[in-house]
Coordinates of C-alpha atoms in Angstrom, one line a residue:
X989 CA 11.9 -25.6 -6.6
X990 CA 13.3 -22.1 -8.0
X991 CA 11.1 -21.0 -10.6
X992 CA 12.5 -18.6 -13.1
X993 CA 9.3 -17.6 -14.9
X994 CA 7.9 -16.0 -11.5
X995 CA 11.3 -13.6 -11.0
X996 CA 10.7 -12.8 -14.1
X997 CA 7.2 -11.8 -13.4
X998 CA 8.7 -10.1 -10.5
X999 CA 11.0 -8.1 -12.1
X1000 CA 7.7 -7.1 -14.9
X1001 CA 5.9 -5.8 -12.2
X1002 CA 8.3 -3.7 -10.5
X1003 CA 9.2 -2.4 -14.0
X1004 CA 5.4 -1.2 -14.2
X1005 CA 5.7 0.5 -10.9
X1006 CA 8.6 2.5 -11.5
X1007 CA 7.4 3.3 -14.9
X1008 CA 4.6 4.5 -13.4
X1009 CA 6.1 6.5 -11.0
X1010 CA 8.2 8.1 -13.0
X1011 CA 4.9 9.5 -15.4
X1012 CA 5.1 12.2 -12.2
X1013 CA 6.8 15.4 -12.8
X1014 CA 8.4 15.3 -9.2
X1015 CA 9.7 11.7 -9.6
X1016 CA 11.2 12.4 -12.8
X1017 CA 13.2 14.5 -11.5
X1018 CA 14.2 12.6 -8.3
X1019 CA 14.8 9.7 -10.8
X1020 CA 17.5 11.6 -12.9
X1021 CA 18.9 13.2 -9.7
X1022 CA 19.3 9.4 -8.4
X1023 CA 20.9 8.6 -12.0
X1024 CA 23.1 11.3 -11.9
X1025 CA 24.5 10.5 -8.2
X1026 CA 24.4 6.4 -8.5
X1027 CA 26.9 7.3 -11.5
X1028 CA 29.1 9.5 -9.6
X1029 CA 29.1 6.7 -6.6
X1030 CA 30.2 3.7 -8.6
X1031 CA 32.3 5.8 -10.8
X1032 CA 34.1 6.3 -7.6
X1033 CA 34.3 2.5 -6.9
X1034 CA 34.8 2.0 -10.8
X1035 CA 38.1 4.1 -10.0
X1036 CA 38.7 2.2 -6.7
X1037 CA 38.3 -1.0 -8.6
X1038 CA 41.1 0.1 -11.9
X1039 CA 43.4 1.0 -9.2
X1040 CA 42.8 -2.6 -7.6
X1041 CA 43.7 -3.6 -11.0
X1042 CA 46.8 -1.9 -12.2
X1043 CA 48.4 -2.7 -8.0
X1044 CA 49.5 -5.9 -8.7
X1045 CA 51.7 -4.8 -11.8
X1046 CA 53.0 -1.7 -10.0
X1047 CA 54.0 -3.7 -6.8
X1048 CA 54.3 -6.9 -7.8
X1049 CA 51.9 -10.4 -7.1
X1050 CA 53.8 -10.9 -3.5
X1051 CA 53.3 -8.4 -2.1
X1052 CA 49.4 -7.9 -3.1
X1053 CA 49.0 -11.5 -1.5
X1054 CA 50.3 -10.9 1.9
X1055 CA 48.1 -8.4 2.2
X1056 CA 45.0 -10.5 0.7
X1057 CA 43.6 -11.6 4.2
X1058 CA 43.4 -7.8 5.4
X1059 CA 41.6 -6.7 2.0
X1060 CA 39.2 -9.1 1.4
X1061 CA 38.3 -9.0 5.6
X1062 CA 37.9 -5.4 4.9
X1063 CA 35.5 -6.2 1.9
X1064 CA 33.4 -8.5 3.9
X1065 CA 33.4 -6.2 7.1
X1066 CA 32.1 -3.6 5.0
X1067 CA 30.0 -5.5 3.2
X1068 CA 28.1 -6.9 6.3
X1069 CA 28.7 -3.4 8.3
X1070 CA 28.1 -0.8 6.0
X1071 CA 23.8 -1.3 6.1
X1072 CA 24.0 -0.9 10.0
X1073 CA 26.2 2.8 9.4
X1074 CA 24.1 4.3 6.7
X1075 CA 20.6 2.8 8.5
X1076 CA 19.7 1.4 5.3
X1077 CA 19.1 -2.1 4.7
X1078 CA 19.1 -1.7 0.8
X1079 CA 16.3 -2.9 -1.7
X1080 CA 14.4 -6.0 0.0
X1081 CA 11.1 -7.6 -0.9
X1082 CA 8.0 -6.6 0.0
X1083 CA 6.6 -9.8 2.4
X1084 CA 3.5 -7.8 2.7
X1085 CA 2.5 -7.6 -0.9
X1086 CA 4.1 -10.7 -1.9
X1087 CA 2.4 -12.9 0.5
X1088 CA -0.9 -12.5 -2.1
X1089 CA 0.9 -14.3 -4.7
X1090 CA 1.3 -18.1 -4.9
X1091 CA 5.4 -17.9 -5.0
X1092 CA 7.5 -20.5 -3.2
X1093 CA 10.1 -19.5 -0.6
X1094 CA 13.4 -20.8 -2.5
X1095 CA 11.7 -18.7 -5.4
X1096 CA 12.0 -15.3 -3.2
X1097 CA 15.3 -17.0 -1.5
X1098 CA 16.9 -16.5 -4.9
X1099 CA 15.7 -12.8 -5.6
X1100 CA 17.3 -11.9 -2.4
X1101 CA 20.3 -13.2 -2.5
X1102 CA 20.1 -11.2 -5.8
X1103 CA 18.9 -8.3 -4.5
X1104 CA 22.2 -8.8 -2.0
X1105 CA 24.7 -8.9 -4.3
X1106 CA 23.4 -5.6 -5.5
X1107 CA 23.7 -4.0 -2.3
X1108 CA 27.4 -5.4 -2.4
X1109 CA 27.6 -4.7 -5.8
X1110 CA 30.7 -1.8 -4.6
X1111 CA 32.9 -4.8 -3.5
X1112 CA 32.1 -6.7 -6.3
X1113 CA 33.8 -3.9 -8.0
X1114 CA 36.6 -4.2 -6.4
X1115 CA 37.0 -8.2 -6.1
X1116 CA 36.9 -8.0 -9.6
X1117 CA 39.5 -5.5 -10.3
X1118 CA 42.0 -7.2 -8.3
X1119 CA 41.1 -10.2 -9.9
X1120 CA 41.5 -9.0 -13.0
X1121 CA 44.8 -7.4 -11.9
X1122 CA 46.2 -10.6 -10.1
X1123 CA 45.6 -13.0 -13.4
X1124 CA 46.9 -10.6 -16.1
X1125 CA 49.9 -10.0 -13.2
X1126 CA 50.5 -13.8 -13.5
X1127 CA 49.3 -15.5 -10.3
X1128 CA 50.5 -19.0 -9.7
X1129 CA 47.6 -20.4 -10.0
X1130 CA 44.3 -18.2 -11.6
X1131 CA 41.7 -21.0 -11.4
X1132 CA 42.4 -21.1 -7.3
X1133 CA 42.0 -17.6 -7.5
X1134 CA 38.1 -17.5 -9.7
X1135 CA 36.9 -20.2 -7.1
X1136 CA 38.4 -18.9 -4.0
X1137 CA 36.6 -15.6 -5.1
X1138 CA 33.7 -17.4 -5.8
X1139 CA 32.8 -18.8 -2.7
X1140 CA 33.9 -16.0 -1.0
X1141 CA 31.1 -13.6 -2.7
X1142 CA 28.7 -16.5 -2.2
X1143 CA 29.8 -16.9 1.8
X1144 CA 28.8 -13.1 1.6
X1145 CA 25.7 -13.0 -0.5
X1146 CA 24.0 -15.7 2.1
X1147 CA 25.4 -14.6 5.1
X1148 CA 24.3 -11.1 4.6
X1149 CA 20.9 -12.0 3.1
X1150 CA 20.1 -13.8 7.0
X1151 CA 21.6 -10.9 8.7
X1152 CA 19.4 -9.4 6.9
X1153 CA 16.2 -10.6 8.0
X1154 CA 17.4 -10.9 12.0
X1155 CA 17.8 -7.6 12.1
X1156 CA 14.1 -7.2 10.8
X1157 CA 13.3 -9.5 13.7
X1158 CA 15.1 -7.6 15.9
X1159 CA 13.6 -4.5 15.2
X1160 CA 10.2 -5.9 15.2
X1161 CA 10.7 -5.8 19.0
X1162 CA 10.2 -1.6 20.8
X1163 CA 13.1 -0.2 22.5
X1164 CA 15.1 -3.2 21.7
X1165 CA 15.6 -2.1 18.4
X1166 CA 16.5 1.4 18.9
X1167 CA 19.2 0.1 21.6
X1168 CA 20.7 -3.0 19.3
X1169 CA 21.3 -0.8 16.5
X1170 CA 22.7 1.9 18.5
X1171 CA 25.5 -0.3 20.0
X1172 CA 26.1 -1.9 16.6
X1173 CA 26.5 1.8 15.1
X1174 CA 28.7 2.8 17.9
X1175 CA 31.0 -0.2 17.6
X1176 CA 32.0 1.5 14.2
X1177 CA 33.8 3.8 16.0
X1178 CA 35.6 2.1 18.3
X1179 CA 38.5 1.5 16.2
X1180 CA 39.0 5.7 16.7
X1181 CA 38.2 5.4 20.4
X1182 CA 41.2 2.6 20.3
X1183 CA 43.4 5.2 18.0
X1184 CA 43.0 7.8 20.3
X1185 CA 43.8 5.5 23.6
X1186 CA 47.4 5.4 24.9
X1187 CA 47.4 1.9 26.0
X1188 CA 45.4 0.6 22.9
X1189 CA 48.4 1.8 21.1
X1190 CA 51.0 0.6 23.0
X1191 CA 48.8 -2.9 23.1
X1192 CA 49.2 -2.5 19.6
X1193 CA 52.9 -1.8 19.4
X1194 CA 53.4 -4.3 21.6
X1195 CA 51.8 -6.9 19.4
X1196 CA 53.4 -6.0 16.3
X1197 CA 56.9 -6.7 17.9
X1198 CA 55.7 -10.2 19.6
X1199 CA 54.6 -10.9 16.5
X1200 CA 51.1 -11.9 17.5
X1201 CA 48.9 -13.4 14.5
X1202 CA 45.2 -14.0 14.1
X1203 CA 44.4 -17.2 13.6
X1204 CA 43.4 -17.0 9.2
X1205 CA 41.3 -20.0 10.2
X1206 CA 38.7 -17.8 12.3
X1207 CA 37.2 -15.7 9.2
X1208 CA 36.3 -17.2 5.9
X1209 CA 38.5 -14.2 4.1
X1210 CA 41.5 -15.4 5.7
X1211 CA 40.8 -18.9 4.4
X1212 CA 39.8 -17.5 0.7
X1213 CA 42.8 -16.0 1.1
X1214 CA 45.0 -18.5 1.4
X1215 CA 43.0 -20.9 -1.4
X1216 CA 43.4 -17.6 -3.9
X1217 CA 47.2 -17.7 -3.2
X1218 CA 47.7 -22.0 -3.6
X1219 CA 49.0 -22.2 0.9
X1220 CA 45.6 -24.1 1.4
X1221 CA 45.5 -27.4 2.5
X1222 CA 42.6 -30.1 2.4
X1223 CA 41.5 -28.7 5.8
X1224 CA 41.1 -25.1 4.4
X1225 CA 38.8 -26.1 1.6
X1226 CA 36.5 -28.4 3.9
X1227 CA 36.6 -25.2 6.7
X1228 CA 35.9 -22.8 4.1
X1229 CA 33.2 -25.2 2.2
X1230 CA 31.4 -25.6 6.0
X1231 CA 31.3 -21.7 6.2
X1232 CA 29.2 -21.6 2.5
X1233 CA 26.8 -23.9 4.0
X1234 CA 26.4 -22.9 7.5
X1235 CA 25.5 -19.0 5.8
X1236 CA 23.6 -20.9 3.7
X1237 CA 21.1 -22.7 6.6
X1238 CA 21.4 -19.2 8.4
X1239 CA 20.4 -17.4 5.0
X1240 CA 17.5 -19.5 4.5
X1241 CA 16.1 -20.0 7.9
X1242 CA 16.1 -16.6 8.8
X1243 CA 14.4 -15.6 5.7
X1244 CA 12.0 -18.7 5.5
X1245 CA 10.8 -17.5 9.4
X1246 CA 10.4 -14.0 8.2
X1247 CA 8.2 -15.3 4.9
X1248 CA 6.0 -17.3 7.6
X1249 CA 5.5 -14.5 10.1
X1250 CA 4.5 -11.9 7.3
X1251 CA 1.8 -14.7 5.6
X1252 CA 0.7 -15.0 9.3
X1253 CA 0.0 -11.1 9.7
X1254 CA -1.0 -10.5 6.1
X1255 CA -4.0 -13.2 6.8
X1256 CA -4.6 -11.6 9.9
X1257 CA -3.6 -12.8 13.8
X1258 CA -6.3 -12.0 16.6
X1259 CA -5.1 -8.6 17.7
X1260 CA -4.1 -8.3 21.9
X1261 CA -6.7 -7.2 24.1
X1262 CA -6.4 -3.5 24.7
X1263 CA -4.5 -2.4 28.2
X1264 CA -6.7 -0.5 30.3
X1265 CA -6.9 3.0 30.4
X1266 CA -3.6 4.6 32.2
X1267 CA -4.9 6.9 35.4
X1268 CA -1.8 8.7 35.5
X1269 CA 0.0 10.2 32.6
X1270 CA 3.9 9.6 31.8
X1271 CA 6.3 12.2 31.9
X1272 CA 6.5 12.3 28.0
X1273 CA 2.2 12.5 27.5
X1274 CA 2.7 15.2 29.9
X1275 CA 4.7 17.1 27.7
X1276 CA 3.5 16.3 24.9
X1277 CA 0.0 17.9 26.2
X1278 CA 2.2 21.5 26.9
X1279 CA 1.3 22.8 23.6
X1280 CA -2.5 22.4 23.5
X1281 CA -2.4 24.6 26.9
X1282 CA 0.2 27.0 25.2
X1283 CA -1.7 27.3 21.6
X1284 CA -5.5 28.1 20.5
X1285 CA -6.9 25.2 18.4
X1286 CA -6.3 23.7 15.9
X1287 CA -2.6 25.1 15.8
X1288 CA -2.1 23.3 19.8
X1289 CA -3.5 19.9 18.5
X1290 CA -2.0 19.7 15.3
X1291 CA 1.6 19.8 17.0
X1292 CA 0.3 17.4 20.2
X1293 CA -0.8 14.8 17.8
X1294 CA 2.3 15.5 16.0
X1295 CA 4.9 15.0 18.9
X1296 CA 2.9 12.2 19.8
X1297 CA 3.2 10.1 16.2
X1298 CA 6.9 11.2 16.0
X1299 CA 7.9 10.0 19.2
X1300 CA 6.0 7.0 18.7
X1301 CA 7.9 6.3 15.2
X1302 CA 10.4 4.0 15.3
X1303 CA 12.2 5.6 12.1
X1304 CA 12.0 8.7 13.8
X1305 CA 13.1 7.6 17.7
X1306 CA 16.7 5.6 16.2
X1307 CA 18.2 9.1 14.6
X1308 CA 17.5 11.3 17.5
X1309 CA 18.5 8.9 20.3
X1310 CA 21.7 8.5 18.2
X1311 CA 22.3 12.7 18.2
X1312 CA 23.3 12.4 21.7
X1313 CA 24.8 9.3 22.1
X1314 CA 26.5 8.4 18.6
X1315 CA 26.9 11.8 18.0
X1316 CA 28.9 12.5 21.3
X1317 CA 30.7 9.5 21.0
X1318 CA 31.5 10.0 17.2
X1319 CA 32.9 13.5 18.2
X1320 CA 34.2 13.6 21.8
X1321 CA 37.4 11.5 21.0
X1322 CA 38.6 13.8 18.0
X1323 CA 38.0 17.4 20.3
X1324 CA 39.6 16.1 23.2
X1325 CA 43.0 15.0 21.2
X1326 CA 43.2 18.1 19.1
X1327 CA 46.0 20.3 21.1
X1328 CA 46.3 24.4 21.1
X1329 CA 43.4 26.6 20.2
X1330 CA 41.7 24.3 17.6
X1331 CA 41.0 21.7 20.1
X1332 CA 40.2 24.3 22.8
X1333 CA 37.9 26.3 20.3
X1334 CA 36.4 23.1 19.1
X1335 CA 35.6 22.4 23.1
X1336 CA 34.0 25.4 24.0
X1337 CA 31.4 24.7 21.4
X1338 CA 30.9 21.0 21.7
X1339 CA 27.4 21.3 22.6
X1340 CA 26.5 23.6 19.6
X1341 CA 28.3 21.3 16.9
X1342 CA 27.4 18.2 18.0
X1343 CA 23.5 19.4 17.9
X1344 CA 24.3 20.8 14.6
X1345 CA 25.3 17.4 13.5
X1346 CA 22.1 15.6 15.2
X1347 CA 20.1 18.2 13.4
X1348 CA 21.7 16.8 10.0
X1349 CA 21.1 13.2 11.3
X1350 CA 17.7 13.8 11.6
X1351 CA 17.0 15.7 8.6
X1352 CA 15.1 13.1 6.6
X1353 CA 12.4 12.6 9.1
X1354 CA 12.3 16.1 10.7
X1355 CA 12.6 18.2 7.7
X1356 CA 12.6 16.9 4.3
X1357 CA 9.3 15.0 4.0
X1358 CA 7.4 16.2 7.1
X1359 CA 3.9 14.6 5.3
X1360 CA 6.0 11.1 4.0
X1361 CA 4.4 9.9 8.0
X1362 CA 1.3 11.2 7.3
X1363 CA 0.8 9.1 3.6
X1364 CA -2.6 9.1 2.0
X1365 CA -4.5 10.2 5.7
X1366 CA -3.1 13.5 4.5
X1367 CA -6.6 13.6 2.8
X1368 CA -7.9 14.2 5.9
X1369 CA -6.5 17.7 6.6
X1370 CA -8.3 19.0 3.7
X1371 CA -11.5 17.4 4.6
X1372 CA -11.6 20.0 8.0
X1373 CA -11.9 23.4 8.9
X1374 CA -8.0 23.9 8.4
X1375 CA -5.7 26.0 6.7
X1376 CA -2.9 24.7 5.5
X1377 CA -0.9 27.5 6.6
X1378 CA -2.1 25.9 10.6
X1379 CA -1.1 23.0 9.2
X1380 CA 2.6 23.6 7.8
X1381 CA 3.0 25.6 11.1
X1382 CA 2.3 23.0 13.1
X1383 CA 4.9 20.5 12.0
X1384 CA 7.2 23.3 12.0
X1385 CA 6.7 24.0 15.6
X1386 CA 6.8 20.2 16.7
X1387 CA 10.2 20.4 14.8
X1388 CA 11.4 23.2 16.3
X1389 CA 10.3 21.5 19.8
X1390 CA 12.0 18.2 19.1
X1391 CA 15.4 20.4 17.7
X1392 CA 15.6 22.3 21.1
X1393 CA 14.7 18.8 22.8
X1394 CA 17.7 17.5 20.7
X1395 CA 19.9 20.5 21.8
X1396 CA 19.5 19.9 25.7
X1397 CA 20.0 16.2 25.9
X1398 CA 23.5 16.8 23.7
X1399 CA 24.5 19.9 26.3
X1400 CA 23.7 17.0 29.2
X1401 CA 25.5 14.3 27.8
X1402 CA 28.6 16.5 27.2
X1403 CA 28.3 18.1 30.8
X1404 CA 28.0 14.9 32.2
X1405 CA 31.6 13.9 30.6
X1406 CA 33.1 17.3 31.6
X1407 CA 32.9 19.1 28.5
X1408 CA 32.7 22.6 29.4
X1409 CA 29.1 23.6 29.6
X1410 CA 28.0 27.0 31.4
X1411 CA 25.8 29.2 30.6
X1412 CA 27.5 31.0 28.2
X1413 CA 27.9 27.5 25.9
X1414 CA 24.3 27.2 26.9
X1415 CA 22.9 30.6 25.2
X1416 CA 25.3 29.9 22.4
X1417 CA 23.8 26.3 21.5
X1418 CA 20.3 28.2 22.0
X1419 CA 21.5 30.9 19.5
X1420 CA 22.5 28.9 17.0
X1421 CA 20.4 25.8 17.2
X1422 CA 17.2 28.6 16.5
X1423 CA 19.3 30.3 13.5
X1424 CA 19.9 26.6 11.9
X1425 CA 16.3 25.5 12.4
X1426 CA 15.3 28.4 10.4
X1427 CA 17.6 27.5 7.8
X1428 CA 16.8 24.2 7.4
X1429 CA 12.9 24.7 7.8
X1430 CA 13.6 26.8 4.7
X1431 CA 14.4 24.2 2.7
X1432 CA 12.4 21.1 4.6
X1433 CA 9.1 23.0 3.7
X1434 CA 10.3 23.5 0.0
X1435 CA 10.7 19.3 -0.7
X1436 CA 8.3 18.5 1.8
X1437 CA 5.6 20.0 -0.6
X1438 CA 7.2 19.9 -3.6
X1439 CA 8.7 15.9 -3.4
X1440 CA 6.6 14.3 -0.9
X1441 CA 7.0 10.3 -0.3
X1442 CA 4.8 8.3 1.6
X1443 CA 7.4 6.7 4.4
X1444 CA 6.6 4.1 7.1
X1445 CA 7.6 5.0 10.8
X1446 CA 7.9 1.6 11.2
X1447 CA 10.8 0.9 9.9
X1448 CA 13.8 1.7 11.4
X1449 CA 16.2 2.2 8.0
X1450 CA 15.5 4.8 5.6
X1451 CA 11.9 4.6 4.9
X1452 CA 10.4 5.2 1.8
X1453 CA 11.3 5.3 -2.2
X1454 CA 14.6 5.7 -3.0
X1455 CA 14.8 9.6 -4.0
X1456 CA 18.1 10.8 -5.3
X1457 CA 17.1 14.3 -5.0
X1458 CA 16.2 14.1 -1.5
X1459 CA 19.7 12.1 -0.7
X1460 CA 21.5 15.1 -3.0
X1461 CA 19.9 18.0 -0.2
X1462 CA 20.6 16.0 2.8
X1463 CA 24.1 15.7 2.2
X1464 CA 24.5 18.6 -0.2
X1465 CA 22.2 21.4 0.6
X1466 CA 21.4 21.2 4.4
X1467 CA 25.4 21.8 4.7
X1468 CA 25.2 24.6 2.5
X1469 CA 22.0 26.0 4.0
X1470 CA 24.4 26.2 7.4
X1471 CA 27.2 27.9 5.6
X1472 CA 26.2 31.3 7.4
X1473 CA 26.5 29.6 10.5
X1474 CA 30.0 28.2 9.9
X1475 CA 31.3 31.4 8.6
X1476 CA 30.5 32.9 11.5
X1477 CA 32.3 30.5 14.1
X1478 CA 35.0 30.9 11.2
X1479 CA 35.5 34.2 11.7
X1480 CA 35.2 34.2 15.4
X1481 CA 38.1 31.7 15.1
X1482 CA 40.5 33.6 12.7
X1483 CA 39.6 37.0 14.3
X1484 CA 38.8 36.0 18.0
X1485 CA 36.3 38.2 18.2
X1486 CA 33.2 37.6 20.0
X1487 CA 31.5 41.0 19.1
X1488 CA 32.2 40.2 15.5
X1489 CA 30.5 36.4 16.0
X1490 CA 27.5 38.1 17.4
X1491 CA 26.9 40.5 14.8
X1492 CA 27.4 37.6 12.0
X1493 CA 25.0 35.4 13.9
X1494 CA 22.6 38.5 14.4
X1495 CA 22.5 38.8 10.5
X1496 CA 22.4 35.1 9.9
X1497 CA 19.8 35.1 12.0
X1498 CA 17.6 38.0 10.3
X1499 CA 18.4 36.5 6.8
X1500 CA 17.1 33.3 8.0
X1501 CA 14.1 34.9 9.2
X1502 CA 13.3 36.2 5.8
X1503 CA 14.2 33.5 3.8
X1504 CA 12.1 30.9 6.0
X1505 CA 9.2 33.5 6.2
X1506 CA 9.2 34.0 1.8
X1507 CA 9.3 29.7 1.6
X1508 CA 6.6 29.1 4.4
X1509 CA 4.1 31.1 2.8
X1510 CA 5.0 29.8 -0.7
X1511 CA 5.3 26.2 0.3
X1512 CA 1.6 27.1 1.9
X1513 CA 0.2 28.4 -1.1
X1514 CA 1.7 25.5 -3.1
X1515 CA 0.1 22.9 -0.7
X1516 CA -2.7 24.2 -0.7
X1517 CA -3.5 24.5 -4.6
X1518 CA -1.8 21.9 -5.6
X1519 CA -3.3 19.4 -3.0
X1520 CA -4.3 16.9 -5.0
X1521 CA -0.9 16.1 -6.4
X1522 CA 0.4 16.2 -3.0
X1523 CA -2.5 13.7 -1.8
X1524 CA -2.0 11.2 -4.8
X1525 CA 2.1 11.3 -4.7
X1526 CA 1.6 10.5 -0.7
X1527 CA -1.0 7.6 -1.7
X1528 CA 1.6 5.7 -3.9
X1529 CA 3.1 2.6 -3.2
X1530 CA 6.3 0.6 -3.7
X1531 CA 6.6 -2.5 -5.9
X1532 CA 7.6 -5.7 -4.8
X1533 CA 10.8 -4.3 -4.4
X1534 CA 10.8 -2.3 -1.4
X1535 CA 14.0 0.9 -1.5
X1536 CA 15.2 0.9 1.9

């Protein structure tokens, strides 16, 4: 049985936490900064969802029901797809935590499904301005329409909420979970693979004249579709009604099994015998061991133990496999169709654009909260002879290693697909991959002091609390932080000349020496006196809400 007294305890206690996390100066201002760009998101969709409204009374009802099937199978593709792109799963519950208290499973089935319609809660916007636009436009029949809706969100909500919790299952298995989600991530852009192919478009062409139709019958939008606009038949309502349930078993089962395996390692399974000790090193422990050969302690150890953990990390390992194979993919298509000397520029560079880009991709692990791995064991620094200056340099150099890692495997891939890549792209890439690290060092050293949040590596989507600021400098400031970079490709462009590029990248590059010089040793200084905030923000936990 539900019971409504314990989601409201629930929803009390994750109250308290965020109440008491935003008592801290740094939250407070991450909270704000997360107000202030949650209202400029679904003010977007707000606007999406007016203009949803107003379409049926410019263009008339007709119309905006032939094309129902193809809008609401875009809602529930994006609905279902969109956590898979953006590597977040959305808010969740916390198994872990909640397995201490003596709540049923339909109980925490319920605030899930809630929890889901929030994630979908853009759609919802927009099912309910064309809703809203198809009844005040006179639909035949508006009571069709509410339940058609209805069941269609709910097909959603359920369906999504087991998805869900496979994936978790999925990912609970190494390697596998790293590959899975990079195929699922790269089938988003096959459609632009397929716009950029010849034959896909005359396959294409060639369907529209024969007239070919997808069965409606196959997707549960199609048969919403045709309940909203009164075609249905007896056969639609029992297919459609079969759908709701069989999300429904998947829903619940999936998330039942995950409840049980949590309890199980919450109260504590026999742990696997240890393997024996390897005689031989791998090819990556090798490595890994080059800088304690290279640097005097504790400087070499810091940055072997820390290649170590971040190639052992899950939620580190999915964003920089996916530079060099999502990102080549993402970007190969659009550089070879471009024609004349955009495309040709664009070509020359490939290497150095598409590591720029993996650099971005991997910015919330590799930059912007270089302790969120570490949580409270940062303690532990300050307990040893170290200074933090060692320290902060450390995970710097382990960056820069894993950003000129980054760089060669992207140069590979794109030789390996006959991008030009000689040696002049080579020492180009080099160039600019050192210039950009020092720029985004610069401001990764800033928030990693400043806004720390404890993050498990375990977890393949976006670990950690949700931090608006931290989202507002990944997609905000890290561009910005490159402008001197792309002004100087800009001007090499418009000018064609390659004496003037050098000279712009020479000055970028002495600028971002400076500036990353003047914020290491004040993020150092910062650390180091104010290290018991930094200890007690990196010690805090989530609610029973869990920001993904």
């Amino acid at each position: 049985m539900v019971d409504f007294s314990q989601i409201a305890a629930l929803l009390r206690l994750q109250k308290q936490t965020v109440a008491n996390a935003f008592r801290q100066h740094s939250e407070r201002h991450g909270l704000w900064a997360s107000i202030a760009l949650s209202i400029l998101w679904y003010g977007l969709w707000g606007g999406a969802a007016a203009i949803a409204a107003m379409t049926p009374n410019m263009i008339g009802v007709e119309d905006v029901e032939t094309a129902l099937p193809g809008v609401l199978l875009f809602i529930m593709g994006y609905w279902q797809l969109s956590p898979l792109v953006t590597l977040s799963l959305g808010i969740s519950l916390d198994m872990r935590k909640l397995a201490l208290y003596p709540t049923s499973v339909p109980t925490l089935f319920v605030v899930e499904c809630l929890l889901r319609i929030w994630s979908g809660f853009e759609m919802i916007l927009i099912l309910a301005g064309l809703w809203l636009g198809l009844v005040t436009a006179g639909t035949a029949q508006p009571w069709r329409l509410t339940l058609a809706f209805a069941l269609f969100v709910a097909f959603n909500v359920l369906f999504s909420a087991g998805m869900r919790n496979l994936i978790e299952r999925v990912f609970q298995k190494r390697v596998l979970r790293e590959i899975v989600l990079i195929l699922m991530v790269s089938l988003t852009v096959l459609p632009q693979m397929l716009a950029f192919s010849e034959k896909a478009r005359d396959l294409a062409s060639s369907a529209v004249k024969n007239e070919v139709d997808v069965p409606y019958w196959l997707f549960p939008s199609g048969l919403a579709a045709r309940i909203a606009v009164s075609q249905s038949s007896v056969g639609d309502w029992a297919l459609l009604l079969a759908m709701l349930a069989a999300s429904a078993v998947f829903g619940y089962g999936f998330f039942r099994s995950s409840c049980r395996l949590t309890s199980a390692s919450t109260a504590g399974e026999q742990a696997p015998p240890m393997r024996g000790a390897r005689k031989s090193l791998t090819l990556m422990q090798w490595l890994a061991r080059l800088p304690s050969r290279a640097f005097p302690d504790p400087l070499g150890v810091l940055m072997e133990k820390e290649i170590k953990y971040l190639w052992r990390s899950p939620r580190f390992r999915l964003p920089f496999f996916m530079g060099f194979t999502f990102g080549v993919i993402a970007w190969v298509p659009i550089m070879l169709r471009m024609k004349g000397p955009v495309g040709e520029w664009m070509q020359q560079s490939a290497a150095t654009f598409i590591t720029l880009y993996a650099l971005l991709l991997l910015g919330p692990v590799l930059f912007l909260n270089r302790f969120g791995f570490d949580r409270g064991a940062t303690r532990f620094y300050f307990w040893m002879p170290l200074r933090f200056e060692e320290l902060l340099l450390a995970k710097n150099l382990a960056t820069a290693v894993y950003g000129y890692f980054e760089m060669s495997l992207v140069a590979t891939v794109c030789w390996v697909i006959g991008l030009p890549v000689g040696w002049r792209q080579i020492v180009e890439a080099v160039v600019v991959t050192t210039v950009a690290l020092f720029y985004l060092m610069t401001v990764g050293n800033h928030m990693s002091v400043r806004f720390p949040i404890p993050s498990n590596p375990d977890r393949v989507s976006r670990a950690g609390a949700s931090h608006g600021l931290r989202a507002a400098v990944q997609f905000l400031l890290f561009p910005l932080s490159l402008s001197p970079i792309l002004l100087a490709f800009g001007w090499r462009y418009v000018g064609e000349s390659p004496h003037g590029f050098f000279w712009m990248m020479l000055a970028a590059g002495v600028l971002g020496v400076m500036l990353y010089t003047a914020a290491f040793l004040n993020a150092a200084g910062y650390g180091q006196r104010r290290r018991e905030t930094l200890i007690g923000f990196l010690s805090t936990g989530e609610g029973p809400l869990a920001a993904e």
